[in-house]
PDB file of C-alpha atoms in Angstrom:
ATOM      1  CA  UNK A  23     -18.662  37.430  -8.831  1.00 43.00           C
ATOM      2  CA  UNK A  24     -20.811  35.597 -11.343  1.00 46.00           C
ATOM      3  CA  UNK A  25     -21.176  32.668  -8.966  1.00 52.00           C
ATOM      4  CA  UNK A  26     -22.733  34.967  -6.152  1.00 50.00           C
ATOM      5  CA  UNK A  27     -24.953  36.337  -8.910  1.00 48.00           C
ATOM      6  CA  UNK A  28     -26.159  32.595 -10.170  1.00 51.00           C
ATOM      7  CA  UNK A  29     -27.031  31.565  -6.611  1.00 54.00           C
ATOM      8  CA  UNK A  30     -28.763  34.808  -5.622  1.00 50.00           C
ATOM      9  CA  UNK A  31     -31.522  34.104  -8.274  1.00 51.00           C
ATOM     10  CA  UNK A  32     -31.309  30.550  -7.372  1.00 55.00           C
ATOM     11  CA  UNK A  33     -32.247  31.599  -4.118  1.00 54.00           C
ATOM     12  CA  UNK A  34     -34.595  34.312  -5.139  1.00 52.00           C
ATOM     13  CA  UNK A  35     -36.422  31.630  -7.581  1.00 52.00           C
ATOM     14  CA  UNK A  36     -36.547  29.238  -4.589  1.00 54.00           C
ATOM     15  CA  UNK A  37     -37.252  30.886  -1.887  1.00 51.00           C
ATOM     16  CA  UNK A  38     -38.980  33.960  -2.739  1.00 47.00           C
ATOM     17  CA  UNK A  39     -36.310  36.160  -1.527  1.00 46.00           C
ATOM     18  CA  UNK A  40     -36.006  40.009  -3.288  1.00 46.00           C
ATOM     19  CA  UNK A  41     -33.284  39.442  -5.463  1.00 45.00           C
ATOM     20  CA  UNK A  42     -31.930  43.276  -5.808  1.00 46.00           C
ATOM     21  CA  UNK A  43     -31.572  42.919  -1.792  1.00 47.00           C
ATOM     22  CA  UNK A  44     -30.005  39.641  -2.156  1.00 47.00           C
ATOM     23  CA  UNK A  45     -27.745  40.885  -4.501  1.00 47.00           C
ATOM     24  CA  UNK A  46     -27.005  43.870  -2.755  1.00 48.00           C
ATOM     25  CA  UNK A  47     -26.464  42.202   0.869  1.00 50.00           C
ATOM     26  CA  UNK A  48     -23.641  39.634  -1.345  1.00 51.00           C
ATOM     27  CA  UNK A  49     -22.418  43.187  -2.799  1.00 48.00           C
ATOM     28  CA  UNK A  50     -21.558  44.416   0.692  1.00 49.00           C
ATOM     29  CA  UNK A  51     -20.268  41.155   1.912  1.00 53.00           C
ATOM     30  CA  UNK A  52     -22.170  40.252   4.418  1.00 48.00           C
ATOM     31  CA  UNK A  53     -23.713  36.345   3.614  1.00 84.00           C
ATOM     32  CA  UNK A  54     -26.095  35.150   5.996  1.00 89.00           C
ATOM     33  CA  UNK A  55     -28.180  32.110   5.326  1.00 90.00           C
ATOM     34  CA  UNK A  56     -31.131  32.545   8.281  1.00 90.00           C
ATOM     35  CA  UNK A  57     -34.225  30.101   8.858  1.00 91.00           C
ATOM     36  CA  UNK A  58     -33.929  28.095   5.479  1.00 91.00           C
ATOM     37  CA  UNK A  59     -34.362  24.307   4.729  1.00 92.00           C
ATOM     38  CA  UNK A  60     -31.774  22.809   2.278  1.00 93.00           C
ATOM     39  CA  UNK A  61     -33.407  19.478   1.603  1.00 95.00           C
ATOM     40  CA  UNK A  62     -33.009  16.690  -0.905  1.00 95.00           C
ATOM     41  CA  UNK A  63     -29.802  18.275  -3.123  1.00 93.00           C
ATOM     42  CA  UNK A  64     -26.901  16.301  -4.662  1.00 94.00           C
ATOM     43  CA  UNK A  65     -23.604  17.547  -6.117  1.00 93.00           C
ATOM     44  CA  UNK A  66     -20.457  16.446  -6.673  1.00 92.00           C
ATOM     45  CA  UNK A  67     -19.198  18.166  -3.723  1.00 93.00           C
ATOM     46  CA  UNK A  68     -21.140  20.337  -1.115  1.00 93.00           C
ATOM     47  CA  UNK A  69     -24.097  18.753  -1.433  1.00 93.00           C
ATOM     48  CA  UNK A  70     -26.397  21.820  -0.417  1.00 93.00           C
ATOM     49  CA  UNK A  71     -23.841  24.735   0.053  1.00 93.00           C
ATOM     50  CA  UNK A  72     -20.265  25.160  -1.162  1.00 92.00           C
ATOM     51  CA  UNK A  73     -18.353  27.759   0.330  1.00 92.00           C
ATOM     52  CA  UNK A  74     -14.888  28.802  -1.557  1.00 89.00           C
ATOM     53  CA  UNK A  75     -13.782  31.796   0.043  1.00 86.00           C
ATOM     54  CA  UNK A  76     -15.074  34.749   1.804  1.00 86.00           C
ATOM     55  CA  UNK A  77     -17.810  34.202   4.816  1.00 90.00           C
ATOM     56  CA  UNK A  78     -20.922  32.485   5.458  1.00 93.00           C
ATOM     57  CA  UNK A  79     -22.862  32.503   8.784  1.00 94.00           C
ATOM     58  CA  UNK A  80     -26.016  29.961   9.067  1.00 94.00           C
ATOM     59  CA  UNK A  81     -28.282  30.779  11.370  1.00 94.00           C
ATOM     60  CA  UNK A  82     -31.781  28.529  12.156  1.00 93.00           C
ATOM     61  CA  UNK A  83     -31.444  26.421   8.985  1.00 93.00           C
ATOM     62  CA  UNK A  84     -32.131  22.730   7.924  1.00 95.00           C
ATOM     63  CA  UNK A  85     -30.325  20.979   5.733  1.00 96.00           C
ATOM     64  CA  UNK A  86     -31.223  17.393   5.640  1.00 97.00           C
ATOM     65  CA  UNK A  87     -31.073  14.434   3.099  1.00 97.00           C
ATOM     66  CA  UNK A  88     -28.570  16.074   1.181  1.00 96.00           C
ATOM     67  CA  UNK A  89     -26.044  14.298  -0.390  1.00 96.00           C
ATOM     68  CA  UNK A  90     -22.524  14.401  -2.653  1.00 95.00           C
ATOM     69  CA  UNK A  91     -22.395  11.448  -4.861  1.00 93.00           C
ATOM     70  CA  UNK A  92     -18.689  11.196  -6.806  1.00 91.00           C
ATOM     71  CA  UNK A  93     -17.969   8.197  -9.472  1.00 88.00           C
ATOM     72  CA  UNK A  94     -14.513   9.746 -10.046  1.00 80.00           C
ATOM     73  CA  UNK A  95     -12.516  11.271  -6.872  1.00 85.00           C
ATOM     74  CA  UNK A  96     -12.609  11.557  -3.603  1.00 92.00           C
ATOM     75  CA  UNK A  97     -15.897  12.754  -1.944  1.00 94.00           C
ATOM     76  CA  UNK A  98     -16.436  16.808   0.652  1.00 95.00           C
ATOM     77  CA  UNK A  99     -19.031  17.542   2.539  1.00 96.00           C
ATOM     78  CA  UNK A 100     -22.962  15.975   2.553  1.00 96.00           C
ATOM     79  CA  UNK A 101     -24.143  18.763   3.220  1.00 96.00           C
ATOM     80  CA  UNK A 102     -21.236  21.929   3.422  1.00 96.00           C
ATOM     81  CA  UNK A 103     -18.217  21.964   2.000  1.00 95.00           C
ATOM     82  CA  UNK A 104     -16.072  25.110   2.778  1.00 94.00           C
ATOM     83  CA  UNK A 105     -12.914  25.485   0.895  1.00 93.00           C
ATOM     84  CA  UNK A 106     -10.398  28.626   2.206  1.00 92.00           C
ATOM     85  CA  UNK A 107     -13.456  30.571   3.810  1.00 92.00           C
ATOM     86  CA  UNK A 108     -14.964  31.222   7.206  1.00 93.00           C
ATOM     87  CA  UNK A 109     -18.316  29.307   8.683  1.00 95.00           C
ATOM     88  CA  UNK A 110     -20.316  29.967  11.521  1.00 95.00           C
ATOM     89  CA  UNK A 111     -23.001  27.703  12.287  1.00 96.00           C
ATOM     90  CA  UNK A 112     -25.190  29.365  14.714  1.00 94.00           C
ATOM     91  CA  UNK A 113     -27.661  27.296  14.987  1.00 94.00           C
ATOM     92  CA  UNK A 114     -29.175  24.472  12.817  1.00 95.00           C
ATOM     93  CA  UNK A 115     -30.740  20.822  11.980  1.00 97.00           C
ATOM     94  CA  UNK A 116     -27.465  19.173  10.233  1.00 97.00           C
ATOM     95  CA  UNK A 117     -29.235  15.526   9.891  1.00 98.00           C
ATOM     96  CA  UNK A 118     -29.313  12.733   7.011  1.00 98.00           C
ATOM     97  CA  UNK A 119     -27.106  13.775   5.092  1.00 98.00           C
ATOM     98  CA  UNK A 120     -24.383  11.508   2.943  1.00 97.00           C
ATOM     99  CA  UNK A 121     -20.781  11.843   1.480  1.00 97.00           C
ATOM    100  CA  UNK A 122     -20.315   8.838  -1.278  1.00 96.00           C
ATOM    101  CA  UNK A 123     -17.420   8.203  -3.242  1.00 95.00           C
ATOM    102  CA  UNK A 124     -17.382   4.947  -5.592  1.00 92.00           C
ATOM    103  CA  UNK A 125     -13.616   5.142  -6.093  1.00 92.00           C
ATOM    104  CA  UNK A 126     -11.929   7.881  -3.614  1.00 92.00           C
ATOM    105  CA  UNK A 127     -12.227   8.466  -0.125  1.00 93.00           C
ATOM    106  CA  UNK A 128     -15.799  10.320   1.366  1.00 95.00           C
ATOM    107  CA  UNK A 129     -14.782  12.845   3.945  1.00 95.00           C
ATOM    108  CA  UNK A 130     -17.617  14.793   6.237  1.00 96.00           C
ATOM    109  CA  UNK A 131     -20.931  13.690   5.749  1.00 97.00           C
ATOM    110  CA  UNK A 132     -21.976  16.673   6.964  1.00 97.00           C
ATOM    111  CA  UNK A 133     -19.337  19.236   6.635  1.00 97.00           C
ATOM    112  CA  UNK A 134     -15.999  19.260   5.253  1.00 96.00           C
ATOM    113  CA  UNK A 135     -13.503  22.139   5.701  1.00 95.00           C
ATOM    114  CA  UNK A 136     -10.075  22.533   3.813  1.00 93.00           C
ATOM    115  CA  UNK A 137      -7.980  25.236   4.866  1.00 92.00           C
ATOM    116  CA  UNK A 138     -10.732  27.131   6.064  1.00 93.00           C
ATOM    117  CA  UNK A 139     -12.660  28.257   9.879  1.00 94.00           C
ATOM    118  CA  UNK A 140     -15.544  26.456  10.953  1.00 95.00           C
ATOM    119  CA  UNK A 141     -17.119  27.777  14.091  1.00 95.00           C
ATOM    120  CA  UNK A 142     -19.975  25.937  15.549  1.00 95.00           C
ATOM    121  CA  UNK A 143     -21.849  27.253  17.969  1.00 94.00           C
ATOM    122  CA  UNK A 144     -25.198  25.410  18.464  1.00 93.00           C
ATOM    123  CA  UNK A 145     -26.310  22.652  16.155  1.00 95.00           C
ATOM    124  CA  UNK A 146     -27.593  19.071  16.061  1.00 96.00           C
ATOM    125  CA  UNK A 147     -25.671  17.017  14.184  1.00 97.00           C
ATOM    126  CA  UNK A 148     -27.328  13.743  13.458  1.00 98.00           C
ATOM    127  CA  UNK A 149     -27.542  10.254  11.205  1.00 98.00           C
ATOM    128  CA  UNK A 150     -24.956  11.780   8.876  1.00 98.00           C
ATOM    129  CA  UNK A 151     -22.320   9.653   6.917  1.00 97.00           C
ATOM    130  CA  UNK A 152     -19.202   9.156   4.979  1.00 96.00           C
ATOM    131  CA  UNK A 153     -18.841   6.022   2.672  1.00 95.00           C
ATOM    132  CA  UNK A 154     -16.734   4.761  -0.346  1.00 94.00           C
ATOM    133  CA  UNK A 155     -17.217   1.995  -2.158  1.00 91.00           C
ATOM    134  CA  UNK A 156     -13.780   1.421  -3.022  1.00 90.00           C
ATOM    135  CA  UNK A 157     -12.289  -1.689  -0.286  1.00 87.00           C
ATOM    136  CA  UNK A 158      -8.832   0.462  -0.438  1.00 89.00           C
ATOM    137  CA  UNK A 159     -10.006   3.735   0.629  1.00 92.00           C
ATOM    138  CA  UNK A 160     -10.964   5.036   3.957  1.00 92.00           C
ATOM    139  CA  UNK A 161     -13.889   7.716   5.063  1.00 95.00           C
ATOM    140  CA  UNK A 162     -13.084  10.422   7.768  1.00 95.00           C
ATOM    141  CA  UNK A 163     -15.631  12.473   9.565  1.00 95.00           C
ATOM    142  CA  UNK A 164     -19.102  11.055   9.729  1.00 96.00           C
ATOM    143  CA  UNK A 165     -20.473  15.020  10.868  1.00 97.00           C
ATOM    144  CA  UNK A 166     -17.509  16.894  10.467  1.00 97.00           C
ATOM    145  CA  UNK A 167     -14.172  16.633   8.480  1.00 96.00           C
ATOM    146  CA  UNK A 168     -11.353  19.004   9.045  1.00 94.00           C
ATOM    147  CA  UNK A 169      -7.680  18.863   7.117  1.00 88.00           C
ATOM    148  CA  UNK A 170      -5.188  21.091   5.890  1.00 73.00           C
ATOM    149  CA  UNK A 171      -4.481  24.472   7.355  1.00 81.00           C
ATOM    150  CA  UNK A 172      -8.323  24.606   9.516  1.00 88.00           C
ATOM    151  CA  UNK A 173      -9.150  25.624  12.646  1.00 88.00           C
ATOM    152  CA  UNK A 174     -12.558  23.846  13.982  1.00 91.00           C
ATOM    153  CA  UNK A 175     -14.284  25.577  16.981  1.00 90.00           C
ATOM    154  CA  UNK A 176     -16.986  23.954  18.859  1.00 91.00           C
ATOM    155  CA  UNK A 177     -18.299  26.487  21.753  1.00 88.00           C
ATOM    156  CA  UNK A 178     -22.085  25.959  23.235  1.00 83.00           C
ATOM    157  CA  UNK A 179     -22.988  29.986  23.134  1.00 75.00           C
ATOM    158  CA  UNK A 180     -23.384  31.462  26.348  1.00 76.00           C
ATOM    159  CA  UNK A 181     -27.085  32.924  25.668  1.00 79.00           C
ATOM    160  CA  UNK A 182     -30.082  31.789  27.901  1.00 79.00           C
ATOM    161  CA  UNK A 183     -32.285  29.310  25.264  1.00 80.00           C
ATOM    162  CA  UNK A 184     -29.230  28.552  22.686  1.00 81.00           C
ATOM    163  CA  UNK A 185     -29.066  25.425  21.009  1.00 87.00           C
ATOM    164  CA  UNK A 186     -27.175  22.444  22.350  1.00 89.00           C
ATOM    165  CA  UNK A 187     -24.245  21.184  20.677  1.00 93.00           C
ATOM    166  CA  UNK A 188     -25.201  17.299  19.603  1.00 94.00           C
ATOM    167  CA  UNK A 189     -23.998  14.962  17.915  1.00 96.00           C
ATOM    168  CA  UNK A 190     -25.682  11.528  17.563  1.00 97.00           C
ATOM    169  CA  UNK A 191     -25.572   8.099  15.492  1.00 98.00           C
ATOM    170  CA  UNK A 192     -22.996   9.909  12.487  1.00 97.00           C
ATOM    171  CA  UNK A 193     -20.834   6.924  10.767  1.00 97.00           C
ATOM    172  CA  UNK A 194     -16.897   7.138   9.126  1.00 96.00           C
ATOM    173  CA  UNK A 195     -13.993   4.694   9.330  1.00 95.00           C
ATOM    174  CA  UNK A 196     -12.292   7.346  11.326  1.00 95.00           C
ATOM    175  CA  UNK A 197     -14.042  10.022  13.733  1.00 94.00           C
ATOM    176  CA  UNK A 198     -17.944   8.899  13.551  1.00 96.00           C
ATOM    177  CA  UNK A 199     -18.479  12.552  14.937  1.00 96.00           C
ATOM    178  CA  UNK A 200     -15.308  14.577  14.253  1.00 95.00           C
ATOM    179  CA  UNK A 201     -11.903  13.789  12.060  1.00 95.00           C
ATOM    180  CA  UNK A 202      -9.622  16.284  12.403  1.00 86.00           C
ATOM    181  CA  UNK A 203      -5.881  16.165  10.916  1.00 82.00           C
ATOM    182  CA  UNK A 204      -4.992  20.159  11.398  1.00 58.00           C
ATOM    183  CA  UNK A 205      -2.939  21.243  14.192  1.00 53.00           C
ATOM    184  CA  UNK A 206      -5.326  24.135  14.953  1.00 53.00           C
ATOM    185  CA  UNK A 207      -8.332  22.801  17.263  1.00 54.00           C
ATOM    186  CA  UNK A 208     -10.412  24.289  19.620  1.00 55.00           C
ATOM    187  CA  UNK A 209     -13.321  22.721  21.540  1.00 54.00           C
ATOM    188  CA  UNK A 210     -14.555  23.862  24.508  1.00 51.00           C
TER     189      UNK A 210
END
């Protein structure tokens, strides 16, 4: 799709990556973000990464100080928002990163998922947070926010030397780690 195609020279630009073997890896499906620092981006939602469909598995990468910043609604995902798609988190650095709505709620300051799977495997989840400005409206999930239709898996991999599952010091009105409002839950 022409999305794909925008952020494959995005990512090219940035990181120096070939872009016909971006391309082509996006062409066969397979979307893999591996050993990459998202640092320092805002948006109005998914403030580094927004997934809407498909797959994504991150692997090794940073994403710090990132940060979705709505005057108008409500407020997904600091860092990742996934929307009716499939996320593995492998391993990664998930810190600093904000949700902000002035007038709606702000729901995972790290990562929000809406009718989608989130699988985390190893990854430090720290100093991330959902706020509003709005007295009347609530925040949710100050690392992870999960509603609708989702199913949220948190499993520490079985390899020798795989990263810890932490989270640490994340701030919401509800769930300062995890808010979670699907029936489908698995952490183990």
């Amino acid at each position: 799709s022409s999305v794909l195609i925008v952020m494959s020279i995005i990512l090219a630009i940035l990181y120096k990556i070939n872009f016909s073997e971006l391309l082509d890896a996006f062409a066969d499906g397979i979307k893999k973000i591996d050993n990459v620092v998202f640092e320092n981006n805002i948006a109005t939602q998914g403030g580094a990464i927004y997934v809407e469909s498909g797959s994504l598995t991150i692997d090794g990468a940073i994403l710090s100080n990132n940060k979705v910043n709505s005057a108008s609604d409500n407020a997904y995902g600091g860092a990742i928002a996934v929307t009716s798609a499939i996320v593995e988190i492998i391993s990664g650095d998930i810190s600093d990163n904000a949700v902000i709505s002035a007038v709606g709620t702000a729901s995972g300051g790290a990562i929000s998922a809406i009718n989608s799977n989130v699988e985390i495997v190893g990854a430090t989840f720290k100093n991330n947070i959902a706020q509003t400005s709005n007295a009347e409206k609530l925040t949710y999930g100050g690392a992870i926010f999960v509603d609708l239709k989702s199913l949220l898996t948190i499993e520490k991999s079985n390899i020798e030397g795989a990263q810890e599952i932490e989270f640490s010091n994340n701030t919401a009105n509800y769930g300062g780690a995890i808010y979670y409002s699907s029936t489908n839950h698995q952490l183990e």
